[in-house]
């Protein structure tokens, strides 16, 4: 989500209960792993957001899109 430090984002969150996203990136991960390794041998930490109601709703909405 956009930081609530911007006046527009803060107002939308408080008054309209809306969150604006500047960018969304995700990958399917059938089994959670705290760290994944790329083919270039770069170690990438992964944050498990499955307990977040907000991210769960966003993931559900994304899966429903054509």
Short mmCIF file of the N, C-alpha and C atoms (twelve columns), coordinates in Angstrom:
data_MODEL
# 
_entry.id   MODEL 
# 
loop_
_atom_site.group_PDB 
_atom_site.id 
_atom_site.type_symbol 
_atom_site.label_atom_id 
_atom_site.label_alt_id 
_atom_site.label_comp_id 
_atom_site.label_asym_id 
_atom_site.label_seq_id 
_atom_site.Cartn_x 
_atom_site.Cartn_y 
_atom_site.Cartn_z 
_atom_site.pdbx_PDB_model_num 
ATOM 1   N N  . UNK A 1  0.829   -1.204  0.000   1 
ATOM 2   C CA . UNK A 1  0.000   0.000   0.000   1 
ATOM 3   C C  . UNK A 1  0.864   1.255   0.000   1 
ATOM 4   N N  . UNK A 2  0.282   2.339   -0.471  1 
ATOM 5   C CA . UNK A 2  0.993   3.614   -0.397  1 
ATOM 6   C C  . UNK A 2  1.101   4.026   1.063   1 
ATOM 7   N N  . UNK A 3  2.212   4.649   1.446   1 
ATOM 8   C CA . UNK A 3  2.331   5.086   2.840   1 
ATOM 9   C C  . UNK A 3  1.251   6.109   3.190   1 
ATOM 10  N N  . UNK A 4  0.761   6.039   4.416   1 
ATOM 11  C CA . UNK A 4  -0.283  6.979   4.838   1 
ATOM 12  C C  . UNK A 4  0.296   8.347   5.147   1 
ATOM 13  N N  . UNK A 5  1.582   8.533   4.869   1 
ATOM 14  C CA . UNK A 5  2.192   9.844   5.091   1 
ATOM 15  C C  . UNK A 5  1.750   10.850  4.032   1 
ATOM 16  N N  . UNK A 6  1.216   10.370  2.918   1 
ATOM 17  C CA . UNK A 6  0.688   11.307  1.931   1 
ATOM 18  C C  . UNK A 6  -0.725  11.691  2.354   1 
ATOM 19  N N  . UNK A 7  -1.077  12.932  2.167   1 
ATOM 20  C CA . UNK A 7  -2.385  13.425  2.605   1 
ATOM 21  C C  . UNK A 7  -3.525  12.657  1.939   1 
ATOM 22  N N  . UNK A 8  -3.412  12.405  0.641   1 
ATOM 23  C CA . UNK A 8  -4.456  11.688  -0.090  1 
ATOM 24  C C  . UNK A 8  -4.645  10.271  0.453   1 
ATOM 25  N N  . UNK A 9  -3.548  9.566   0.665   1 
ATOM 26  C CA . UNK A 9  -3.637  8.190   1.156   1 
ATOM 27  C C  . UNK A 9  -4.195  8.146   2.574   1 
ATOM 28  N N  . UNK A 10 -3.756  9.053   3.423   1 
ATOM 29  C CA . UNK A 10 -4.245  9.092   4.801   1 
ATOM 30  C C  . UNK A 10 -5.738  9.401   4.843   1 
ATOM 31  N N  . UNK A 11 -6.174  10.362  4.047   1 
ATOM 32  C CA . UNK A 11 -7.596  10.735  4.005   1 
ATOM 33  C C  . UNK A 11 -8.442  9.567   3.505   1 
ATOM 34  N N  . UNK A 12 -7.989  8.889   2.454   1 
ATOM 35  C CA . UNK A 12 -8.737  7.758   1.902   1 
ATOM 36  C C  . UNK A 12 -8.845  6.632   2.924   1 
ATOM 37  N N  . UNK A 13 -7.758  6.378   3.651   1 
ATOM 38  C CA . UNK A 13 -7.772  5.312   4.648   1 
ATOM 39  C C  . UNK A 13 -8.727  5.639   5.788   1 
ATOM 40  N N  . UNK A 14 -8.661  6.846   6.290   1 
ATOM 41  C CA . UNK A 14 -9.473  7.234   7.447   1 
ATOM 42  C C  . UNK A 14 -10.941 7.450   7.077   1 
ATOM 43  N N  . UNK A 15 -11.197 8.209   6.024   1 
ATOM 44  C CA . UNK A 15 -12.572 8.575   5.693   1 
ATOM 45  C C  . UNK A 15 -13.302 7.522   4.863   1 
ATOM 46  N N  . UNK A 16 -12.599 6.878   3.959   1 
ATOM 47  C CA . UNK A 16 -13.261 5.949   3.038   1 
ATOM 48  C C  . UNK A 16 -12.898 4.488   3.283   1 
ATOM 49  N N  . UNK A 17 -11.977 4.249   4.210   1 
ATOM 50  C CA . UNK A 17 -11.487 2.896   4.492   1 
ATOM 51  C C  . UNK A 17 -10.945 2.235   3.227   1 
ATOM 52  N N  . UNK A 18 -10.227 3.038   2.413   1 
ATOM 53  C CA . UNK A 18 -9.616  2.552   1.179   1 
ATOM 54  C C  . UNK A 18 -8.102  2.582   1.303   1 
ATOM 55  N N  . UNK A 19 -7.461  1.599   0.702   1 
ATOM 56  C CA . UNK A 19 -6.006  1.559   0.638   1 
ATOM 57  C C  . UNK A 19 -5.624  1.566   -0.834  1 
ATOM 58  N N  . UNK A 20 -4.720  2.462   -1.205  1 
ATOM 59  C CA . UNK A 20 -4.256  2.536   -2.590  1 
ATOM 60  C C  . UNK A 20 -2.906  1.843   -2.708  1 
ATOM 61  N N  . UNK A 21 -2.737  1.089   -3.782  1 
ATOM 62  C CA . UNK A 21 -1.505  0.339   -4.013  1 
ATOM 63  C C  . UNK A 21 -0.784  0.935   -5.214  1 
ATOM 64  N N  . UNK A 22 0.502   1.173   -5.079  1 
ATOM 65  C CA . UNK A 22 1.307   1.677   -6.189  1 
ATOM 66  C C  . UNK A 22 1.834   0.519   -7.028  1 
ATOM 67  N N  . UNK A 23 2.004   -0.636  -6.404  1 
ATOM 68  C CA . UNK A 23 2.591   -1.783  -7.088  1 
ATOM 69  C C  . UNK A 23 2.207   -3.053  -6.339  1 
ATOM 70  N N  . UNK A 24 1.881   -4.095  -7.063  1 
ATOM 71  C CA . UNK A 24 1.580   -5.386  -6.445  1 
ATOM 72  C C  . UNK A 24 2.429   -6.437  -7.134  1 
ATOM 73  N N  . UNK A 25 3.108   -7.223  -6.337  1 
ATOM 74  C CA . UNK A 25 3.917   -8.319  -6.864  1 
ATOM 75  C C  . UNK A 25 3.695   -9.522  -5.965  1 
ATOM 76  N N  . UNK A 26 3.471   -10.671 -6.564  1 
ATOM 77  C CA . UNK A 26 3.281   -11.872 -5.758  1 
ATOM 78  C C  . UNK A 26 3.696   -13.089 -6.571  1 
ATOM 79  N N  . UNK A 27 3.884   -14.186 -5.885  1 
ATOM 80  C CA . UNK A 27 4.204   -15.447 -6.541  1 
ATOM 81  C C  . UNK A 27 3.493   -16.560 -5.789  1 
ATOM 82  N N  . UNK A 28 3.036   -17.539 -6.532  1 
ATOM 83  C CA . UNK A 28 2.398   -18.691 -5.908  1 
ATOM 84  C C  . UNK A 28 3.480   -19.499 -5.187  1 
ATOM 85  N N  . UNK A 29 3.190   -19.926 -3.975  1 
ATOM 86  C CA . UNK A 29 4.129   -20.733 -3.206  1 
ATOM 87  C C  . UNK A 29 3.317   -21.805 -2.486  1 
ATOM 88  N N  . UNK A 30 3.190   -22.988 -3.108  1 
ATOM 89  C CA . UNK A 30 2.371   -24.043 -2.503  1 
ATOM 90  C C  . UNK A 30 2.779   -24.380 -1.066  1 
ATOM 91  N N  . UNK A 31 4.076   -24.358 -0.800  1 
ATOM 92  C CA . UNK A 31 4.548   -24.597 0.561   1 
ATOM 93  C C  . UNK A 31 5.471   -23.447 0.951   1 
ATOM 94  N N  . UNK A 32 5.163   -22.787 2.066   1 
ATOM 95  C CA . UNK A 32 5.932   -21.624 2.503   1 
ATOM 96  C C  . UNK A 32 7.374   -21.997 2.826   1 
ATOM 97  N N  . UNK A 33 8.299   -21.176 2.347   1 
ATOM 98  C CA . UNK A 33 9.723   -21.296 2.682   1 
ATOM 99  C C  . UNK A 33 10.194  -19.903 3.100   1 
ATOM 100 N N  . UNK A 34 10.860  -19.777 4.247   1 
ATOM 101 C CA . UNK A 34 11.277  -18.453 4.715   1 
ATOM 102 C C  . UNK A 34 12.355  -17.802 3.848   1 
ATOM 103 N N  . UNK A 35 13.104  -18.620 3.107   1 
ATOM 104 C CA . UNK A 35 14.137  -18.097 2.212   1 
ATOM 105 C C  . UNK A 35 14.122  -18.927 0.932   1 
ATOM 106 N N  . UNK A 36 14.188  -18.240 -0.209  1 
ATOM 107 C CA . UNK A 36 14.315  -18.950 -1.479  1 
ATOM 108 C C  . UNK A 36 15.625  -18.533 -2.133  1 
ATOM 109 N N  . UNK A 37 16.138  -19.413 -2.973  1 
ATOM 110 C CA . UNK A 37 17.389  -19.136 -3.667  1 
ATOM 111 C C  . UNK A 37 17.111  -19.063 -5.162  1 
ATOM 112 N N  . UNK A 38 17.585  -17.999 -5.798  1 
ATOM 113 C CA . UNK A 38 17.394  -17.838 -7.237  1 
ATOM 114 C C  . UNK A 38 18.435  -18.660 -7.985  1 
ATOM 115 N N  . UNK A 39 18.244  -18.783 -9.299  1 
ATOM 116 C CA . UNK A 39 19.219  -19.541 -10.095 1 
ATOM 117 C C  . UNK A 39 20.588  -18.862 -10.102 1 
ATOM 118 N N  . UNK A 40 20.612  -17.568 -9.775  1 
ATOM 119 C CA . UNK A 40 21.877  -16.834 -9.672  1 
ATOM 120 C C  . UNK A 40 22.493  -16.978 -8.278  1 
ATOM 121 N N  . UNK A 41 21.887  -17.826 -7.446  1 
ATOM 122 C CA . UNK A 41 22.341  -18.119 -6.084  1 
ATOM 123 C C  . UNK A 41 22.169  -16.927 -5.137  1 
ATOM 124 N N  . UNK A 42 21.175  -16.103 -5.407  1 
ATOM 125 C CA . UNK A 42 20.841  -14.988 -4.520  1 
ATOM 126 C C  . UNK A 42 19.793  -15.482 -3.533  1 
ATOM 127 N N  . UNK A 43 20.026  -15.259 -2.251  1 
ATOM 128 C CA . UNK A 43 19.095  -15.676 -1.210  1 
ATOM 129 C C  . UNK A 43 18.083  -14.547 -0.975  1 
ATOM 130 N N  . UNK A 44 16.801  -14.877 -1.080  1 
ATOM 131 C CA . UNK A 44 15.739  -13.879 -0.957  1 
ATOM 132 C C  . UNK A 44 14.844  -14.242 0.227   1 
ATOM 133 N N  . UNK A 45 14.749  -13.368 1.234   1 
ATOM 134 C CA . UNK A 45 13.845  -13.654 2.351   1 
ATOM 135 C C  . UNK A 45 12.388  -13.496 1.915   1 
ATOM 136 N N  . UNK A 46 11.534  -14.352 2.464   1 
ATOM 137 C CA . UNK A 46 10.108  -14.334 2.136   1 
ATOM 138 C C  . UNK A 46 9.334   -14.109 3.427   1 
ATOM 139 N N  . UNK A 47 8.421   -13.156 3.397   1 
ATOM 140 C CA . UNK A 47 7.606   -12.859 4.576   1 
ATOM 141 C C  . UNK A 47 6.255   -13.541 4.412   1 
ATOM 142 N N  . UNK A 48 5.871   -14.334 5.403   1 
ATOM 143 C CA . UNK A 48 4.580   -15.025 5.379   1 
ATOM 144 C C  . UNK A 48 3.493   -14.045 5.806   1 
ATOM 145 N N  . UNK A 49 2.677   -13.616 4.850   1 
ATOM 146 C CA . UNK A 49 1.612   -12.653 5.132   1 
ATOM 147 C C  . UNK A 49 0.241   -13.327 5.201   1 
ATOM 148 N N  . UNK A 50 0.218   -14.655 5.314   1 
ATOM 149 C CA . UNK A 50 -1.051  -15.381 5.281   1 
ATOM 150 C C  . UNK A 50 -1.948  -15.095 6.482   1 
ATOM 151 N N  . UNK A 51 -1.404  -14.562 7.553   1 
ATOM 152 C CA . UNK A 51 -2.244  -14.240 8.716   1 
ATOM 153 C C  . UNK A 51 -2.827  -12.830 8.645   1 
ATOM 154 N N  . UNK A 52 -2.450  -12.067 7.628   1 
ATOM 155 C CA . UNK A 52 -2.956  -10.702 7.468   1 
ATOM 156 C C  . UNK A 52 -4.295  -10.718 6.737   1 
ATOM 157 N N  . UNK A 53 -5.328  -10.185 7.375   1 
ATOM 158 C CA . UNK A 53 -6.643  -10.120 6.728   1 
ATOM 159 C C  . UNK A 53 -6.593  -9.302  5.445   1 
ATOM 160 N N  . UNK A 54 -5.868  -8.187  5.472   1 
ATOM 161 C CA . UNK A 54 -5.770  -7.328  4.296   1 
ATOM 162 C C  . UNK A 54 -5.149  -8.082  3.125   1 
ATOM 163 N N  . UNK A 55 -3.998  -8.711  3.349   1 
ATOM 164 C CA . UNK A 55 -3.320  -9.404  2.262   1 
ATOM 165 C C  . UNK A 55 -4.084  -10.649 1.808   1 
ATOM 166 N N  . UNK A 56 -4.802  -11.297 2.721   1 
ATOM 167 C CA . UNK A 56 -5.624  -12.443 2.344   1 
ATOM 168 C C  . UNK A 56 -6.752  -12.004 1.413   1 
ATOM 169 N N  . UNK A 57 -7.389  -10.878 1.721   1 
ATOM 170 C CA . UNK A 57 -8.457  -10.361 0.860   1 
ATOM 171 C C  . UNK A 57 -7.918  -9.935  -0.501  1 
ATOM 172 N N  . UNK A 58 -6.749  -9.302  -0.507  1 
ATOM 173 C CA . UNK A 58 -6.138  -8.886  -1.774  1 
ATOM 174 C C  . UNK A 58 -5.795  -10.112 -2.615  1 
ATOM 175 N N  . UNK A 59 -5.225  -11.135 -1.999  1 
ATOM 176 C CA . UNK A 59 -4.872  -12.358 -2.731  1 
ATOM 177 C C  . UNK A 59 -6.118  -13.016 -3.317  1 
ATOM 178 N N  . UNK A 60 -7.182  -13.065 -2.546  1 
ATOM 179 C CA . UNK A 60 -8.436  -13.652 -3.042  1 
ATOM 180 C C  . UNK A 60 -8.953  -12.865 -4.243  1 
ATOM 181 N N  . UNK A 61 -8.932  -11.541 -4.141  1 
ATOM 182 C CA . UNK A 61 -9.402  -10.696 -5.240  1 
ATOM 183 C C  . UNK A 61 -8.538  -10.908 -6.483  1 
ATOM 184 N N  . UNK A 62 -7.221  -10.956 -6.313  1 
ATOM 185 C CA . UNK A 62 -6.325  -11.159 -7.456  1 
ATOM 186 C C  . UNK A 62 -6.597  -12.490 -8.153  1 
ATOM 187 N N  . UNK A 63 -6.835  -13.542 -7.374  1 
ATOM 188 C CA . UNK A 63 -7.103  -14.862 -7.955  1 
ATOM 189 C C  . UNK A 63 -8.400  -14.872 -8.755  1 
ATOM 190 N N  . UNK A 64 -9.345  -14.019 -8.397  1 
ATOM 191 C CA . UNK A 64 -10.639 -13.970 -9.089  1 
ATOM 192 C C  . UNK A 64 -10.593 -13.169 -10.387 1 
ATOM 193 N N  . UNK A 65 -9.510  -12.427 -10.607 1 
ATOM 194 C CA . UNK A 65 -9.410  -11.590 -11.812 1 
ATOM 195 C C  . UNK A 65 -9.080  -12.445 -13.027 1 
ATOM 196 N N  . UNK A 66 -9.618  -12.066 -14.201 1 
ATOM 197 C CA . UNK A 66 -9.346  -12.852 -15.421 1 
ATOM 198 C C  . UNK A 66 -7.895  -12.758 -15.864 1 
# 
